[in-house]
Tab-separated table of C-alpha atoms in Angstrom:
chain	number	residue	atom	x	y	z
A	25	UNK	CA	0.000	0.000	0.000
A	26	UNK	CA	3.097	2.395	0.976
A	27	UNK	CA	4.918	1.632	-2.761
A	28	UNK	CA	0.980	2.568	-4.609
A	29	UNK	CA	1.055	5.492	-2.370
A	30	UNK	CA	4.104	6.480	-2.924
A	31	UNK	CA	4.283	6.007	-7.116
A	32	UNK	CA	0.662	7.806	-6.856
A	33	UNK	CA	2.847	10.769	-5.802
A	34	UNK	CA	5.476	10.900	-7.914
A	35	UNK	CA	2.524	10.597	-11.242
A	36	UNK	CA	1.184	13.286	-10.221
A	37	UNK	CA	3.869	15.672	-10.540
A	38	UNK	CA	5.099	14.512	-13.790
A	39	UNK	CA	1.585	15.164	-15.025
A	40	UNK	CA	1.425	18.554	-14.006
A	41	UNK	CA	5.278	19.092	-15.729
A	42	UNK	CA	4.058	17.706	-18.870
A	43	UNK	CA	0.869	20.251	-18.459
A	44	UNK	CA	3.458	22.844	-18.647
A	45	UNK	CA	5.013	21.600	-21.005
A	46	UNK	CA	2.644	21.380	-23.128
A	47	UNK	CA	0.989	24.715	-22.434
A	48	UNK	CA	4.407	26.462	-23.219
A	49	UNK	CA	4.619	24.704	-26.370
A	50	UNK	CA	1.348	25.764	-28.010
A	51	UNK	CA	1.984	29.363	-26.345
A	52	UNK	CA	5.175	29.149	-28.130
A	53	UNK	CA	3.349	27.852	-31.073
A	54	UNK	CA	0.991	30.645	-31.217
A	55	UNK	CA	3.226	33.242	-29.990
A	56	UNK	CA	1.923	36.011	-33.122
A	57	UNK	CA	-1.728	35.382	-31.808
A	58	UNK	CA	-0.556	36.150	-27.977
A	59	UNK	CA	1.962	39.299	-29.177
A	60	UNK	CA	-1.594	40.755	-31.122
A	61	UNK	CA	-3.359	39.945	-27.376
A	62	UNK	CA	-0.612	41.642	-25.512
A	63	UNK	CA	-1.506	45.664	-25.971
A	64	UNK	CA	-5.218	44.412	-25.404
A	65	UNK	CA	-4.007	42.830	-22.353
A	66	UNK	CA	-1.850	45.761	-21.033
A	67	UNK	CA	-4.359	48.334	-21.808
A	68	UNK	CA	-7.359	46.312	-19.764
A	69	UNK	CA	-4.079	45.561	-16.987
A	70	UNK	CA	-3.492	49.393	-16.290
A	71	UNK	CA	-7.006	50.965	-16.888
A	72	UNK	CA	-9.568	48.194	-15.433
A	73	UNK	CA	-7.381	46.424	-12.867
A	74	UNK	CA	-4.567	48.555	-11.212
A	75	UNK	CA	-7.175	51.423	-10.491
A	76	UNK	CA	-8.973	48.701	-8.526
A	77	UNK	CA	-6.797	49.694	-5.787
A	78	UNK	CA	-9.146	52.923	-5.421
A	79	UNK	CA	-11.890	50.759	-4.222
A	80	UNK	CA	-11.146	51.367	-0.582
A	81	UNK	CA	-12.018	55.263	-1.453
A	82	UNK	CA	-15.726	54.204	-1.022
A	83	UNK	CA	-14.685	52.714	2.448
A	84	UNK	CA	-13.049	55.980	3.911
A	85	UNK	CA	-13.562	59.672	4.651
A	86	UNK	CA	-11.105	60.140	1.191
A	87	UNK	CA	-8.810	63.323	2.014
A	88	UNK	CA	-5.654	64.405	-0.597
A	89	UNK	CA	-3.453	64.563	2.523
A	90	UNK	CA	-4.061	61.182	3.517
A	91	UNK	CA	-4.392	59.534	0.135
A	92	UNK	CA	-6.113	55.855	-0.120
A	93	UNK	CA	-4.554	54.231	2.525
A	94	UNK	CA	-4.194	57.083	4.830
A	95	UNK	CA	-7.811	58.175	4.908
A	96	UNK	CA	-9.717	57.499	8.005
A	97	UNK	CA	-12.196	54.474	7.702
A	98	UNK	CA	-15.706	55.151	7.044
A	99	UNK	CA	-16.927	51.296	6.477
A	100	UNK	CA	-20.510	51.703	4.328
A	101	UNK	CA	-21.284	55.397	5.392
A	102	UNK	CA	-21.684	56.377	1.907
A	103	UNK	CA	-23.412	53.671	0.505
A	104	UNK	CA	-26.092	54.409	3.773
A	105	UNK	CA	-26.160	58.312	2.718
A	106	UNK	CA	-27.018	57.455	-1.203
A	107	UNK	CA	-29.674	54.823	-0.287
A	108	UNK	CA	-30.978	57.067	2.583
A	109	UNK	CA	-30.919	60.267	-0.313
A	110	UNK	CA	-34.051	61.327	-0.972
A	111	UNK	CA	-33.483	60.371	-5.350
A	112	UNK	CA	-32.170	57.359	-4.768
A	113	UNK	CA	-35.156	55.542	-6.028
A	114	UNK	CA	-35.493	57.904	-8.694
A	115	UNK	CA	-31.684	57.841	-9.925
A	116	UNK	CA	-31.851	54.330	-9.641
A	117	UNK	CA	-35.278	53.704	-11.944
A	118	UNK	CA	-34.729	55.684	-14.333
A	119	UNK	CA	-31.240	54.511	-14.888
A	120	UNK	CA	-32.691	50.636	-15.156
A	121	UNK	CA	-35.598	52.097	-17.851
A	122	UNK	CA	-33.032	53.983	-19.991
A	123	UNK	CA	-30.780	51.479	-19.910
A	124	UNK	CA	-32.901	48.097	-20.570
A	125	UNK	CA	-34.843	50.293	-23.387
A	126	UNK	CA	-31.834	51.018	-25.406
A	127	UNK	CA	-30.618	46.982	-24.840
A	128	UNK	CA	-34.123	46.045	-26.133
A	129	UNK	CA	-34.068	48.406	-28.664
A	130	UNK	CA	-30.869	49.063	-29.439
A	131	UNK	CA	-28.896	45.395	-29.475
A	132	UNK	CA	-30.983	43.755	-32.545
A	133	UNK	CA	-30.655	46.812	-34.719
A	134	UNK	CA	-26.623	45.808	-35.322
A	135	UNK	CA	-28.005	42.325	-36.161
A	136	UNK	CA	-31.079	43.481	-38.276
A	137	UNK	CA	-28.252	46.123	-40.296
A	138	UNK	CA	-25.426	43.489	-40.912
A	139	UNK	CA	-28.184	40.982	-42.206
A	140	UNK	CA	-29.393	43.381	-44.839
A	141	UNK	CA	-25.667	44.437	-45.508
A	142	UNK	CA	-24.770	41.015	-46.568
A	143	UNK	CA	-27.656	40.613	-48.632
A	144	UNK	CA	-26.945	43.723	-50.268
A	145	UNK	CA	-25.430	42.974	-54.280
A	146	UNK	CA	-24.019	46.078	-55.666
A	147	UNK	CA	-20.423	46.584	-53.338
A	148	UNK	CA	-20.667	50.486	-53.992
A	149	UNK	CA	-23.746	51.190	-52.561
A	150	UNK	CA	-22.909	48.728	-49.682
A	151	UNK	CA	-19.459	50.791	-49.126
A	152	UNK	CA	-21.642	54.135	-48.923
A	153	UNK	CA	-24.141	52.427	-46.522
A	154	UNK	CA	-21.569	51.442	-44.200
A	155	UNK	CA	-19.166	54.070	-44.361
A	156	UNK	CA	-22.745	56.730	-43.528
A	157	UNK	CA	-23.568	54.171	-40.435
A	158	UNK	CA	-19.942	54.179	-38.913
A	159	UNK	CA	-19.080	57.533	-39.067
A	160	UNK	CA	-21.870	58.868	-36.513
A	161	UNK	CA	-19.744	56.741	-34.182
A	162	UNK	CA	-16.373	59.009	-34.519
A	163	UNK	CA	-18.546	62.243	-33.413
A	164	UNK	CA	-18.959	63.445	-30.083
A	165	UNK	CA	-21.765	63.787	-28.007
A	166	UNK	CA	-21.306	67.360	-27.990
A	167	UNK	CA	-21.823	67.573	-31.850
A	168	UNK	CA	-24.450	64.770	-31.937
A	169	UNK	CA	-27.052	67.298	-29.028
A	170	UNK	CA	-25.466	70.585	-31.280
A	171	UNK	CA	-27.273	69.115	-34.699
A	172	UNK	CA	-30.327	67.309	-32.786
A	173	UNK	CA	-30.658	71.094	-31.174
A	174	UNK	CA	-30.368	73.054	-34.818
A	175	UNK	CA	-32.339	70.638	-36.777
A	176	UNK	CA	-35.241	69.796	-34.537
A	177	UNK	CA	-35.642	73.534	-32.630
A	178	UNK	CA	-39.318	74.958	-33.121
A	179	UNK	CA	-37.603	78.578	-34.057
A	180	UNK	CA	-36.444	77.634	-37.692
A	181	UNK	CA	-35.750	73.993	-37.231
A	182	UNK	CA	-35.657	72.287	-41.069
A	183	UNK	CA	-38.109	69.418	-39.478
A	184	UNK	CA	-40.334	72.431	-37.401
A	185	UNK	CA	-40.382	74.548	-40.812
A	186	UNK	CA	-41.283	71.294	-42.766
A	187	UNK	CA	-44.640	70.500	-40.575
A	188	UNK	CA	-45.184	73.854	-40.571
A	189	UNK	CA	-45.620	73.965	-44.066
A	190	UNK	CA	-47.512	70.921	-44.088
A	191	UNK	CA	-50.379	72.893	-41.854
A	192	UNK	CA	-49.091	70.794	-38.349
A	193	UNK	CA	-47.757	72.322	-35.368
A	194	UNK	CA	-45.086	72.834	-34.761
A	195	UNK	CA	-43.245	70.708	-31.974
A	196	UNK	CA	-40.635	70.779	-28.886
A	197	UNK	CA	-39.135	67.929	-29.355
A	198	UNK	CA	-35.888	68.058	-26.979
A	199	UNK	CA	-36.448	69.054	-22.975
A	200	UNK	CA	-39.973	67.756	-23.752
A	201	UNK	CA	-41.054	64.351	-21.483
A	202	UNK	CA	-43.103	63.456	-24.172
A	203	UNK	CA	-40.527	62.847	-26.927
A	204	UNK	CA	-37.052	62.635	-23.851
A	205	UNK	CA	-37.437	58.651	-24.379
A	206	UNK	CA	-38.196	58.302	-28.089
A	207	UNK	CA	-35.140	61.079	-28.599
A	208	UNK	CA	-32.665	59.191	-26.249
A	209	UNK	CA	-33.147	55.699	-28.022
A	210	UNK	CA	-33.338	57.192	-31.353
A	211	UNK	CA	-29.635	59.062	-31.013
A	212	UNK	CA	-28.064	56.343	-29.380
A	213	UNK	CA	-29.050	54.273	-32.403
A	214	UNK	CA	-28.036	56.677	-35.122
A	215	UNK	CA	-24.563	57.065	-33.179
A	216	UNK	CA	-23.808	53.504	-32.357
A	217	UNK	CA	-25.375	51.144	-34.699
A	218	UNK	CA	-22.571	50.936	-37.826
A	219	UNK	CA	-20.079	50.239	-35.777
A	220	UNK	CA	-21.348	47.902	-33.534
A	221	UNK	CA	-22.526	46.244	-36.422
A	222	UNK	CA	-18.906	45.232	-37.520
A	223	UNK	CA	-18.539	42.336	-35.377
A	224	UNK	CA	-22.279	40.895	-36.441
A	225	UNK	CA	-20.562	41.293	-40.464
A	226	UNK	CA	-17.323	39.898	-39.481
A	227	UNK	CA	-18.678	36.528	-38.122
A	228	UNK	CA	-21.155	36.633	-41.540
A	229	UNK	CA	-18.308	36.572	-43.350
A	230	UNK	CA	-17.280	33.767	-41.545
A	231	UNK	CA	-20.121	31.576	-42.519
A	232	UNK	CA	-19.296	28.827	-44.647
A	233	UNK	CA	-20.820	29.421	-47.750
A	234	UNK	CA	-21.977	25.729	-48.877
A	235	UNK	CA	-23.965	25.825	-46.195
A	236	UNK	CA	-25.874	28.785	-48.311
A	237	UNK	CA	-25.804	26.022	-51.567
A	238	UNK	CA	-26.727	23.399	-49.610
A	239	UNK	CA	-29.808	25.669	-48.782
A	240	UNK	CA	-30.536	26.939	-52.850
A	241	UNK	CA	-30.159	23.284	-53.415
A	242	UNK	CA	-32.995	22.699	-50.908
A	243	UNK	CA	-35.129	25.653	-52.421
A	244	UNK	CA	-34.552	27.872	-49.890
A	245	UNK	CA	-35.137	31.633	-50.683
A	246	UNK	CA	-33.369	34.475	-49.847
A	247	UNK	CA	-35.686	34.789	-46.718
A	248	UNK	CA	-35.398	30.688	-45.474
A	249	UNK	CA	-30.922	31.239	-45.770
A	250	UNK	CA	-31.154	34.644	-43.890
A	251	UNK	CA	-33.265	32.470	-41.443
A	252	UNK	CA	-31.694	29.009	-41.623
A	253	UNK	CA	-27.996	30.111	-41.863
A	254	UNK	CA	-27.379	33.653	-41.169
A	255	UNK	CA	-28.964	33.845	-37.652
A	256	UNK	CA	-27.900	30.991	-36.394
A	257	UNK	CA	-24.341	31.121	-37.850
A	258	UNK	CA	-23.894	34.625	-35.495
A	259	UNK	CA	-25.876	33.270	-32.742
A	260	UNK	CA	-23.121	32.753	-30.537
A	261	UNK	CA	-21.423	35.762	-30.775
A	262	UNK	CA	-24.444	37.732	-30.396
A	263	UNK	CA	-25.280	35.415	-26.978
A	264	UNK	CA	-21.820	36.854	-26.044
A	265	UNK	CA	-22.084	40.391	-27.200
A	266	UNK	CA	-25.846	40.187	-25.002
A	267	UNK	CA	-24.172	38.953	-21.861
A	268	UNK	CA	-21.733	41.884	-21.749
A	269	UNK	CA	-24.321	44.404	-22.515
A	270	UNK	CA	-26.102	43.320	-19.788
A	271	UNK	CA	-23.571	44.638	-17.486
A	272	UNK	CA	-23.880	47.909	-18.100
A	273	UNK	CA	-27.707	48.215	-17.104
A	274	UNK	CA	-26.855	50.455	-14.467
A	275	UNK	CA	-25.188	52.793	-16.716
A	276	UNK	CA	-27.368	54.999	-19.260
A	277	UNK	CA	-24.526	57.165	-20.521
A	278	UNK	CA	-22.866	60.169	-18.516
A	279	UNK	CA	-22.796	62.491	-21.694
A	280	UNK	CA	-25.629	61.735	-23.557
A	281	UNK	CA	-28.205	61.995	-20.305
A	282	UNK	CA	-25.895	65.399	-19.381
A	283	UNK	CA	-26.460	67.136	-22.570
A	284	UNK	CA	-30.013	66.308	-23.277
A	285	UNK	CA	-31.788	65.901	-20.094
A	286	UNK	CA	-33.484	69.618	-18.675
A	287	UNK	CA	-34.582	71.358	-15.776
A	288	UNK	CA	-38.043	69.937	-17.319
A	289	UNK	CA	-37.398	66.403	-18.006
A	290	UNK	CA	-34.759	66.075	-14.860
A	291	UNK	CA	-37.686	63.936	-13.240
A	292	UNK	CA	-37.777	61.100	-15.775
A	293	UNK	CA	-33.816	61.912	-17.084
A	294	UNK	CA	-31.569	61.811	-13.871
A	295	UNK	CA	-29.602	58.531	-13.706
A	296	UNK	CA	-26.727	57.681	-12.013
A	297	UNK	CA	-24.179	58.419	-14.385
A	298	UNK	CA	-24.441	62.319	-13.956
A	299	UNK	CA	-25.264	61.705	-10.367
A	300	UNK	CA	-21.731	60.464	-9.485
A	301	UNK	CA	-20.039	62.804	-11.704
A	302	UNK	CA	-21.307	65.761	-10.440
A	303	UNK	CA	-21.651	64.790	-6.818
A	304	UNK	CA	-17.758	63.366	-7.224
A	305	UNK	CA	-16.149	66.230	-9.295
A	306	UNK	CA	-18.701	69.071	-8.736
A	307	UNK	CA	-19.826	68.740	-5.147
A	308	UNK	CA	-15.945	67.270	-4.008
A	309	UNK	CA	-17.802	64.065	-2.346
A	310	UNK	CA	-15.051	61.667	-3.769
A	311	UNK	CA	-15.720	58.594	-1.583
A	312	UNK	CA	-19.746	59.133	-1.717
A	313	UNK	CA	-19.270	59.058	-5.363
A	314	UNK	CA	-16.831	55.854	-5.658
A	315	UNK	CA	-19.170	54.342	-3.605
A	316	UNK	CA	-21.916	55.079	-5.732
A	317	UNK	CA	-20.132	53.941	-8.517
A	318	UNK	CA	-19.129	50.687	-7.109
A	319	UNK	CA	-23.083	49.715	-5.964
A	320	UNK	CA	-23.031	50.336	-10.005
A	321	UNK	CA	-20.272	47.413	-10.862
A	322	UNK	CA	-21.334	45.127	-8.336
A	323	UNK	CA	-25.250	45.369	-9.942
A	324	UNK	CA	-23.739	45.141	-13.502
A	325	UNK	CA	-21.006	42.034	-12.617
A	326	UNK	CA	-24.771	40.298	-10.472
A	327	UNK	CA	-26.258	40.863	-14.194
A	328	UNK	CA	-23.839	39.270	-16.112
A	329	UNK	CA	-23.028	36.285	-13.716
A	330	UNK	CA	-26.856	35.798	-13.622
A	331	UNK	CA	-27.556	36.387	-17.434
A	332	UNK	CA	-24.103	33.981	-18.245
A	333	UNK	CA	-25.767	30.974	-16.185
A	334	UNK	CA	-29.140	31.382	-18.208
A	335	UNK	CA	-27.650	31.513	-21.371
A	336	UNK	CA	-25.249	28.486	-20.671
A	337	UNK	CA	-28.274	26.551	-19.399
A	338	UNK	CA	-30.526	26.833	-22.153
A	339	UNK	CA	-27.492	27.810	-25.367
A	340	UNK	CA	-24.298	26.337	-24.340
A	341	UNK	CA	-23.441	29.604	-25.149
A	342	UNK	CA	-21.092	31.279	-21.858
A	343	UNK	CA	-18.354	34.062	-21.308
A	344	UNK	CA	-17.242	30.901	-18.885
């Protein structure tokens, strides 16, 4: 019994050498893939993991002269002061219905746009199409309110002028509750939809294309392959891309809510996004701020371990 015992021991490390081993070899093998990883890796490194050492600024009474560490401990006095603030409720809801309306609304138009992309014949006029949905991307927020503000104003707006003429009245679109939703979703959409459409064309392209003969072979039309082949040849990636959204249902969009939410539409268009910022660079509140901020991440990373579980359960489809 002593010898099995003892052989037992010495297996097990020459199994976990040739592990090594082996993993070191295909690294090595692969080493162009991992070098194209490596800025991807740094950049998420220094900007999503080292500042998770500021953390503890939600924890303490944060002070410049004391720094992180050197701050007096508060424990979770600042998450009690945001949940006992009078908004909270408010900040909180309408973050969660701006948010899940542009992931409802928002995620399938990508999908919907790189379908009728690839079915698109003539390569010039699919160039123009895509080169008119990903430039909106590349433009600021700032510029995006500036034209929504020219073009849709009541005093000499082109669309105002245009109903006008048409005997209608004329309408307030922006700072208006009526059309804040239908204004948020529909700029979001206009900014963001080429180029998050890329990744939905990319994995089209991968598609092998006798599965689309095998299909014509069948007498499948153009409808039956966009159904049979397309969807579910980027179903997994967009199960992926849909898991990661979900994390960020606690966050609307700091610039967007800033620039087009009012004094009149501050009751349905205050989320937590300009909450923190102006509470944590405006007011000097730091650690009630970070604190805010992290009830934010540990919502969105509840979201995506939840939404991950369902989607391996029922699509085989995980981040893990």
């Amino acid at each position: 019994m002593e010898s099995f015992t003892h052989s037992m021991a010495e297996v097990q490390p020459r199994k976990s050498m040739s592990f090594k081993r082996l993993l070191w070899k295909r690294i090595w093998q692969h080493k162009v893939f991992y070098l194209f990883m490596l800025p991807g890796i740094i950049w998420f490194f220094i900007f999503s993991y080292v500042p998770l050492y500021g953390i503890q600024v939600a924890f303490r009474n944060f002070t410049f002269t004391g720094g992180f560490s050197g701050s007096p401990w508060a424990g979770l006095k600042y998450f009690r002061q945001f949940f006992d603030y009078y908004q909270a409720t408010e900040l909180v809801r309408n973050t969660i219905v701006i948010s899940l309306s542009k992931l409802l609304i928002g995620f399938p138009m990508p999908i919907i746009l790189a379908i009728l992309l690839n079915e698109v014949r003539r390569v010039k006029f699919k160039k123009v199409v895509q080169t008119l949905s990903y430039l909106p991307y590349f433009v600021s927020w700032v510029v995006v309110v500036t034209l929504m503000q020219r073009l849709l104003t009541p005093y000499g707006g082109p669309l105002n002028d245009l109903l006008a003429s048409l005997g209608m009245e004329r309408i307030q679109f922006l700072y208006n509750t009526t059309w804040f939703y239908p204004m948020i979703l529909g700029s979001d959409v206009w900014k963001n939809i080429g180029w998050n459409s890329i990744i939905y064309m990319a994995a089209i392209a991968g598609i092998d294309q006798q599965l689309y003969e095998a299909a014509k072979i069948d007498g499948a039309n153009r409808f039956r392959q966009m159904w049979h082949v397309t969807l579910p040849g980027i179903r997994n990636i967009a199960v992926i891309l849909f898991i990661l959204s979900v994390g960020g249902l606690m966050s609307a969009g700091y610039e967007q809510l800033l620039l087009l939410n009012g004094p009149a539409t501050a009751r349905i268009g205050s989320v937590l996004d300009v909450h923190v910022i102006t509470s944590g660079i405006s007011g000097g509140r730091l650690s009630y701020a970070a604190a805010v901020g992290l009830f934010q991440s540990i919502i969105g990373l509840v979201m995506i371990l939840v939404v991950n579980r369902i989607a391996k359960k029922y699509s085989d489809v995980s981040l893990f």
